[in-house]
mmCIF file of C-alpha atoms in Angstrom:
data_model
loop_
_atom_site.group_PDB
_atom_site.id
_atom_site.type_symbol
_atom_site.label_atom_id
_atom_site.label_comp_id
_atom_site.label_asym_id
_atom_site.label_seq_id
_atom_site.Cartn_x
_atom_site.Cartn_y
_atom_site.Cartn_z
ATOM 1 C CA MET A 1 90.873 53.365 256.541
ATOM 2 C CA ASN A 2 89.559 51.047 253.806
ATOM 3 C CA THR A 3 92.409 48.223 253.453
ATOM 4 C CA ARG A 4 92.081 47.592 249.636
ATOM 5 C CA LYS A 5 92.832 51.095 249.208
ATOM 6 C CA ILE A 6 96.245 50.851 251.428
ATOM 7 C CA LYS A 7 96.881 48.036 249.244
ATOM 8 C CA LEU A 8 96.193 49.611 245.871
ATOM 9 C CA ASN A 9 98.150 53.124 246.851
ATOM 10 C CA SER A 10 101.121 50.553 247.904
ATOM 11 C CA VAL A 11 101.076 49.010 244.297
ATOM 12 C CA LYS A 12 101.061 52.456 242.902
ATOM 13 C CA LEU A 13 104.003 53.631 244.419
ATOM 14 C CA LEU A 14 105.915 51.002 243.574
ATOM 15 C CA LEU A 15 104.664 51.053 239.934
ATOM 16 C CA ALA A 16 105.997 54.896 240.250
ATOM 17 C CA LEU A 17 109.281 53.895 241.397
ATOM 18 C CA GLY A 18 109.568 50.820 239.083
ATOM 19 C CA LEU A 19 109.044 53.788 236.665
ATOM 20 C CA THR A 20 111.770 56.027 238.120
ATOM 21 C CA GLY A 21 114.080 53.526 239.167
ATOM 22 C CA SER A 22 116.873 54.930 237.316
ATOM 23 C CA VAL A 23 116.074 58.396 239.076
ATOM 24 C CA PHE A 24 116.148 57.043 242.440
ATOM 25 C CA ASN A 25 119.398 55.159 241.390
ATOM 26 C CA ALA A 26 121.073 58.255 240.639
ATOM 27 C CA LEU A 27 119.795 60.299 243.980
ATOM 28 C CA ALA A 28 121.469 56.890 245.984
ATOM 29 C CA ASN A 29 124.690 57.371 244.106
ATOM 30 C CA GLU A 30 127.775 58.792 246.203
ATOM 31 C CA THR A 31 129.009 61.963 244.342
ATOM 32 C CA ILE A 32 132.561 62.036 243.744
ATOM 33 C CA THR A 33 133.717 65.615 242.441
ATOM 34 C CA ILE A 34 137.029 65.721 240.696
ATOM 35 C CA GLY A 35 138.969 68.359 238.560
ATOM 36 C CA ALA A 36 141.271 67.338 236.021
ATOM 37 C CA SER A 37 143.094 68.179 232.536
ATOM 38 C CA PRO A 38 141.355 67.953 229.667
ATOM 39 C CA VAL A 39 144.119 65.140 228.122
ATOM 40 C CA PRO A 40 144.688 62.605 229.088
ATOM 41 C CA HIS A 41 143.062 62.902 232.757
ATOM 42 C CA ALA A 42 139.677 63.636 231.986
ATOM 43 C CA GLU A 43 139.599 61.150 229.409
ATOM 44 C CA MET A 44 140.701 58.382 231.730
ATOM 45 C CA LEU A 45 138.248 59.539 234.084
ATOM 46 C CA LYS A 46 135.576 59.223 231.843
ATOM 47 C CA PHE A 47 136.546 55.984 231.585
ATOM 48 C CA ILE A 48 136.358 54.746 234.594
ATOM 49 C CA LYS A 49 132.909 56.788 235.290
ATOM 50 C CA PRO A 50 130.832 53.444 234.480
ATOM 51 C CA ALA A 51 132.667 51.171 236.985
ATOM 52 C CA LEU A 52 132.534 53.088 239.801
ATOM 53 C CA ALA A 53 128.555 53.970 239.212
ATOM 54 C CA LYS A 54 128.032 50.477 239.594
ATOM 55 C CA GLN A 55 129.476 50.567 242.792
ATOM 56 C CA GLY A 56 127.194 53.635 243.630
ATOM 57 C CA TYR A 57 129.400 56.671 243.527
ATOM 58 C CA ASP A 58 128.628 59.215 240.660
ATOM 59 C CA LEU A 59 131.851 60.601 239.306
ATOM 60 C CA LYS A 60 131.904 63.973 238.456
ATOM 61 C CA ILE A 61 134.760 65.611 236.336
ATOM 62 C CA THR A 62 135.339 69.441 235.872
ATOM 63 C CA GLU A 63 138.228 70.307 233.415
ATOM 64 C CA PHE A 64 140.776 72.983 233.800
ATOM 65 C CA SER A 65 142.998 74.024 231.278
ATOM 66 C CA ASP A 66 145.553 75.704 234.276
ATOM 67 C CA TYR A 67 147.593 74.221 237.374
ATOM 68 C CA ILE A 68 146.073 76.532 239.664
ATOM 69 C CA THR A 69 142.989 76.160 240.294
ATOM 70 C CA PRO A 70 142.161 72.830 240.221
ATOM 71 C CA ASN A 71 144.402 72.525 243.505
ATOM 72 C CA LEU A 72 142.392 75.831 245.152
ATOM 73 C CA ALA A 73 139.264 74.477 244.457
ATOM 74 C CA VAL A 74 140.093 70.937 246.132
ATOM 75 C CA THR A 75 141.887 73.359 248.932
ATOM 76 C CA GLN A 76 138.583 75.230 249.265
ATOM 77 C CA LYS A 77 136.130 72.054 249.853
ATOM 78 C CA GLN A 78 134.477 72.691 246.340
ATOM 79 C CA LEU A 79 135.761 69.774 244.663
ATOM 80 C CA ASP A 80 136.912 66.415 246.482
ATOM 81 C CA ALA A 81 139.795 65.487 244.491
ATOM 82 C CA ASN A 82 142.100 66.784 241.336
ATOM 83 C CA PHE A 83 143.908 64.844 238.579
ATOM 84 C CA PHE A 84 146.377 66.762 236.890
ATOM 85 C CA GLN A 85 150.188 66.966 238.487
ATOM 86 C CA HIS A 86 152.976 65.328 239.554
ATOM 87 C CA GLN A 87 154.246 65.343 243.384
ATOM 88 C CA PRO A 88 156.893 67.650 242.713
ATOM 89 C CA TYR A 89 154.765 70.077 242.055
ATOM 90 C CA LEU A 90 151.797 69.107 244.637
ATOM 91 C CA ASP A 91 154.758 69.783 247.255
ATOM 92 C CA GLN A 92 156.025 72.749 245.849
ATOM 93 C CA TYR A 93 152.509 74.241 245.887
ATOM 94 C CA ASN A 94 151.874 72.878 249.306
ATOM 95 C CA LYS A 95 155.280 74.920 249.778
ATOM 96 C CA ASP A 96 153.941 77.939 248.731
ATOM 97 C CA HIS A 97 150.772 78.479 249.523
ATOM 98 C CA GLY A 98 150.886 76.724 253.193
ATOM 99 C CA THR A 99 148.528 74.180 252.053
ATOM 100 C CA ASN A 100 148.267 70.517 252.893
ATOM 101 C CA LEU A 101 146.703 68.669 250.370
ATOM 102 C CA VAL A 102 148.067 64.976 249.903
ATOM 103 C CA THR A 103 148.429 62.102 247.260
ATOM 104 C CA LEU A 104 146.093 59.667 246.906
ATOM 105 C CA VAL A 105 146.996 57.405 244.109
ATOM 106 C CA LYS A 106 149.694 57.243 241.346
ATOM 107 C CA VAL A 107 148.717 56.927 238.170
ATOM 108 C CA HIS A 108 150.527 57.818 235.461
ATOM 109 C CA LEU A 109 153.778 59.333 233.583
ATOM 110 C CA GLU A 110 153.394 62.117 230.776
ATOM 111 C CA PRO A 111 157.203 62.226 229.435
ATOM 112 C CA MET A 112 157.796 65.468 228.606
ATOM 113 C CA GLY A 113 158.830 66.161 225.044
ATOM 114 C CA VAL A 114 160.919 68.777 223.001
ATOM 115 C CA TYR A 115 159.247 69.916 220.006
ATOM 116 C CA ALA A 116 160.081 71.778 216.955
ATOM 117 C CA ASN A 117 158.305 74.362 214.996
ATOM 118 C CA LYS A 118 157.800 73.095 211.162
ATOM 119 C CA SER A 119 160.497 75.714 210.259
ATOM 120 C CA SER A 120 163.364 74.120 212.677
ATOM 121 C CA GLU A 121 161.805 70.576 211.825
ATOM 122 C CA ALA A 122 162.386 70.898 208.365
ATOM 123 C CA LYS A 123 165.828 72.756 209.085
ATOM 124 C CA PHE A 124 166.210 69.474 211.448
ATOM 125 C CA ILE A 125 165.182 66.711 208.939
ATOM 126 C CA GLN A 126 167.415 68.184 206.011
ATOM 127 C CA SER A 127 170.788 68.291 208.173
ATOM 128 C CA LYS A 128 170.228 65.809 210.396
ATOM 129 C CA LYS A 129 172.761 67.992 212.720
ATOM 130 C CA ALA A 130 171.086 69.049 215.992
ATOM 131 C CA THR A 131 173.091 71.891 215.882
ATOM 132 C CA ASP A 132 171.313 73.676 212.546
ATOM 133 C CA ILE A 133 168.066 74.143 215.301
ATOM 134 C CA LEU A 134 170.237 74.740 218.210
ATOM 135 C CA LYS A 135 172.471 77.629 217.714
ATOM 136 C CA GLY A 136 170.650 80.683 218.777
ATOM 137 C CA SER A 137 167.450 79.334 219.036
ATOM 138 C CA LYS A 138 164.452 80.483 221.300
ATOM 139 C CA ILE A 139 163.164 77.480 223.515
ATOM 140 C CA GLY A 140 160.277 77.466 225.274
ATOM 141 C CA VAL A 141 160.146 75.946 228.532
ATOM 142 C CA PRO A 142 156.744 75.690 231.146
ATOM 143 C CA ASN A 143 157.038 78.741 233.724
ATOM 144 C CA ASP A 144 155.975 76.847 237.092
ATOM 145 C CA PRO A 145 159.321 75.696 239.226
ATOM 146 C CA THR A 146 158.725 72.391 239.121
ATOM 147 C CA ASN A 147 158.032 71.756 235.383
ATOM 148 C CA GLU A 148 160.548 74.474 234.221
ATOM 149 C CA GLY A 149 163.274 72.644 236.480
ATOM 150 C CA ARG A 150 162.226 69.017 234.830
ATOM 151 C CA ALA A 151 162.666 70.536 231.564
ATOM 152 C CA LEU A 152 166.072 72.157 231.684
ATOM 153 C CA ASN A 153 167.287 69.006 233.773
ATOM 154 C CA ILE A 154 166.316 67.154 229.993
ATOM 155 C CA LEU A 155 168.111 69.854 228.014
ATOM 156 C CA GLN A 156 170.930 69.369 230.039
ATOM 157 C CA ALA A 157 170.975 65.563 229.764
ATOM 158 C CA ASN A 158 170.714 66.226 226.204
ATOM 159 C CA GLY A 159 173.769 68.740 226.368
ATOM 160 C CA ILE A 160 171.670 71.424 225.055
ATOM 161 C CA LEU A 161 173.298 73.351 228.141
ATOM 162 C CA LYS A 162 174.808 72.627 231.723
ATOM 163 C CA ILE A 163 172.952 73.677 235.200
ATOM 164 C CA LYS A 164 174.665 74.547 238.454
ATOM 165 C CA ALA A 165 175.557 71.829 240.723
ATOM 166 C CA GLY A 166 172.735 70.756 243.688
ATOM 167 C CA VAL A 167 170.168 72.630 242.232
ATOM 168 C CA ALA A 168 167.033 69.924 241.541
ATOM 169 C CA TYR A 169 164.636 72.100 240.095
ATOM 170 C CA PRO A 170 166.149 75.212 238.421
ATOM 171 C CA THR A 171 165.220 78.022 236.303
ATOM 172 C CA LYS A 172 167.182 79.676 233.620
ATOM 173 C CA LYS A 173 168.764 81.899 236.154
ATOM 174 C CA ASP A 174 170.365 78.676 237.174
ATOM 175 C CA ILE A 175 172.264 77.922 233.936
ATOM 176 C CA ALA A 176 176.071 77.499 234.133
ATOM 177 C CA ALA A 177 176.975 76.786 230.434
ATOM 178 C CA ASN A 178 174.795 77.687 227.349
ATOM 179 C CA PRO A 179 177.021 76.335 224.429
ATOM 180 C CA TYR A 180 174.505 77.068 221.393
ATOM 181 C CA ASN A 181 173.518 80.481 222.746
ATOM 182 C CA VAL A 182 169.538 79.450 223.416
ATOM 183 C CA GLN A 183 167.227 81.801 224.529
ATOM 184 C CA ILE A 184 164.733 80.112 227.540
ATOM 185 C CA ILE A 185 161.320 81.421 227.028
ATOM 186 C CA GLU A 186 159.409 81.000 229.736
ATOM 187 C CA LEU A 187 155.643 80.368 229.290
ATOM 188 C CA ASP A 188 152.393 79.308 230.670
ATOM 189 C CA PRO A 189 152.287 75.967 229.950
ATOM 190 C CA ALA A 190 149.383 76.135 227.714
ATOM 191 C CA MET A 191 150.822 78.289 225.793
ATOM 192 C CA LEU A 192 153.622 76.511 224.506
ATOM 193 C CA PRO A 193 151.937 74.399 221.926
ATOM 194 C CA ARG A 194 150.760 77.713 220.458
ATOM 195 C CA SER A 195 153.609 80.021 220.793
ATOM 196 C CA LEU A 196 155.649 76.761 218.926
ATOM 197 C CA ALA A 197 152.305 77.213 216.429
ATOM 198 C CA GLY A 198 152.788 80.496 216.100
ATOM 199 C CA LYS A 199 156.988 80.855 215.309
ATOM 200 C CA GLN A 200 157.394 82.668 218.663
ATOM 201 C CA ILE A 201 159.500 80.222 219.460
ATOM 202 C CA ASP A 202 161.785 77.715 217.960
ATOM 203 C CA LEU A 203 161.711 74.658 220.557
ATOM 204 C CA ALA A 204 159.222 74.168 223.116
ATOM 205 C CA VAL A 205 159.374 71.453 226.085
ATOM 206 C CA ILE A 206 156.011 70.284 226.644
ATOM 207 C CA ASN A 207 154.109 68.178 229.282
ATOM 208 C CA SER A 208 152.376 65.415 227.584
ATOM 209 C CA ASN A 209 148.840 66.533 228.007
ATOM 210 C CA PHE A 210 149.528 69.919 226.486
ATOM 211 C CA ALA A 211 151.231 68.267 223.566
ATOM 212 C CA LEU A 212 148.102 65.679 223.188
ATOM 213 C CA LEU A 213 145.367 68.618 223.423
ATOM 214 C CA ALA A 214 147.618 70.010 220.257
ATOM 215 C CA ASN A 215 147.721 67.215 218.505
ATOM 216 C CA LEU A 216 151.079 66.268 219.420
ATOM 217 C CA LYS A 217 151.968 62.654 219.674
ATOM 218 C CA PRO A 218 155.111 62.541 221.709
ATOM 219 C CA THR A 219 156.418 59.176 220.666
ATOM 220 C CA ARG A 220 156.162 60.831 216.651
ATOM 221 C CA ASP A 221 156.674 64.052 217.160
ATOM 222 C CA ALA A 222 159.397 64.922 219.796
ATOM 223 C CA VAL A 223 162.911 65.691 218.785
ATOM 224 C CA ILE A 224 163.881 64.938 222.376
ATOM 225 C CA LEU A 225 161.033 62.723 224.962
ATOM 226 C CA GLU A 226 162.003 62.218 228.669
ATOM 227 C CA SER A 227 163.408 58.910 229.781
ATOM 228 C CA LYS A 228 160.532 56.290 231.014
ATOM 229 C CA ASN A 229 162.826 56.422 234.178
ATOM 230 C CA SER A 230 161.677 60.080 235.505
ATOM 231 C CA PRO A 231 160.414 60.334 238.758
ATOM 232 C CA PHE A 232 157.733 62.617 237.738
ATOM 233 C CA ALA A 233 154.041 59.966 237.674
ATOM 234 C CA ASN A 234 150.916 61.778 237.643
ATOM 235 C CA ILE A 235 148.752 61.606 240.912
ATOM 236 C CA VAL A 236 144.994 62.315 242.005
ATOM 237 C CA ALA A 237 145.372 64.972 244.778
ATOM 238 C CA VAL A 238 143.147 65.201 247.883
ATOM 239 C CA ARG A 239 142.491 66.558 251.289
ATOM 240 C CA PRO A 240 143.909 64.804 254.190
ATOM 241 C CA ASP A 241 140.726 64.101 255.639
ATOM 242 C CA GLU A 242 139.262 62.716 252.501
ATOM 243 C CA LEU A 243 142.450 59.925 252.171
ATOM 244 C CA ASN A 244 141.147 57.322 253.995
ATOM 245 C CA GLN A 245 137.597 57.699 252.562
ATOM 246 C CA PRO A 246 135.701 55.069 251.103
ATOM 247 C CA LYS A 247 134.983 56.326 247.798
ATOM 248 C CA MET A 248 138.280 57.557 247.553
ATOM 249 C CA LYS A 249 139.456 53.983 248.024
ATOM 250 C CA ALA A 250 136.949 53.088 245.198
ATOM 251 C CA LEU A 251 138.624 55.926 242.814
ATOM 252 C CA ALA A 252 142.023 54.652 243.477
ATOM 253 C CA LYS A 253 141.452 51.545 243.033
ATOM 254 C CA ALA A 254 139.291 52.260 239.500
ATOM 255 C CA LEU A 255 142.427 54.282 238.290
ATOM 256 C CA THR A 256 144.905 51.704 239.104
ATOM 257 C CA SER A 257 142.684 48.714 237.625
ATOM 258 C CA PRO A 258 144.063 45.974 234.939
ATOM 259 C CA GLU A 259 141.735 47.729 232.882
ATOM 260 C CA MET A 260 142.523 51.362 233.325
ATOM 261 C CA LYS A 261 146.456 50.065 232.451
ATOM 262 C CA LYS A 262 145.090 48.593 229.259
ATOM 263 C CA PHE A 263 142.911 51.556 228.584
ATOM 264 C CA ILE A 264 146.458 53.722 228.734
ATOM 265 C CA GLU A 265 148.439 51.393 226.717
ATOM 266 C CA GLN A 266 145.845 51.249 223.987
ATOM 267 C CA GLN A 267 144.801 54.421 224.107
ATOM 268 C CA TYR A 268 147.655 56.338 224.076
ATOM 269 C CA ASN A 269 150.507 54.537 222.310
ATOM 270 C CA GLY A 270 153.817 55.134 224.681
ATOM 271 C CA ALA A 271 152.946 59.025 225.270
ATOM 272 C CA VAL A 272 151.263 57.901 228.535
ATOM 273 C CA ILE A 273 152.594 55.392 230.679
ATOM 274 C CA PRO A 274 151.023 53.606 233.772
ATOM 275 C CA ALA A 275 152.738 53.960 236.757
ATOM 276 C CA PHE A 276 151.458 51.385 238.611
#
C-alpha cells in the first residue's frame, strides 16, 4: 500500500478524533448512577458533577419523590447508589426487606421542623401562646417508622406529648400522655406540605427536603426546629460490593469536600447542615 496514503489516512483519523474529542471523552468516562430526592440531594449532586467529570466520572442523577424506590433500585442494580435517607431509616429498611445496603459516606443533616398552616400560624402569632394552636389540633407526621419516631420525639422534647419509656422509634400507639389532646395523623412524607397548605391538618412535622421543595424555609417558617445534635444525618447508600470501588471513593470525596461544605452553608442558610 502507498505509504503516503497511509499517512494521509492517519492525519484524517486524527483530525476526526480532534473534531469529536468531546464525544470521545464522554464515551471514555466511567458512569456513576445515583438516585436522589430533588431537594437538596439532587442539587448537591449537580454541584459536584463537573468536578467528577474532570476525574473521568459521568454522574447520572435520577430524581425520586418517594422513600422506597431508591433503595429498591440500588438493590436490583439499576443504580450504583442513592442519596436521600439517614442511617436509622436505612437500618430499618434493611431489616424489613432482608437487604444489606451499606453507608458510603455521611453528608449532611436536614433538621426536621414543625410547621403550622396559615390559619394556625396567624392564631399563634396573634396570641403568642402555643396552647392556642395545640389544643385539639391535628398534627401530621411521616408514616415511615423511623421518621415517625423522630417526629414524635421532637413533639415530646417540646412538651406536646409523652412517649412510653424505652421506645426508640415510637408510633402514635406508643403515646403515654397527650395533655393537649392532639390528633396524630400519619401521612406519606411527600403529602405533608400539601395537607398543611390545604388545611387538612393544623401542624405538620416535615423533613427539610420536602419543606424546601414546598418553598418552606426551616429556619424561617418552622415554629419548632429539631436540635442540631440530631443523629439523623443523611447518607449515600450503596451495595457492599460497590463500597471500595474507585468511583465510589471519588463520589464520597466530592460530597465531603471543602467546596461542598461551602455550597451547603451558602445555599441553604442553616436549613441543611454539613455533617463532615
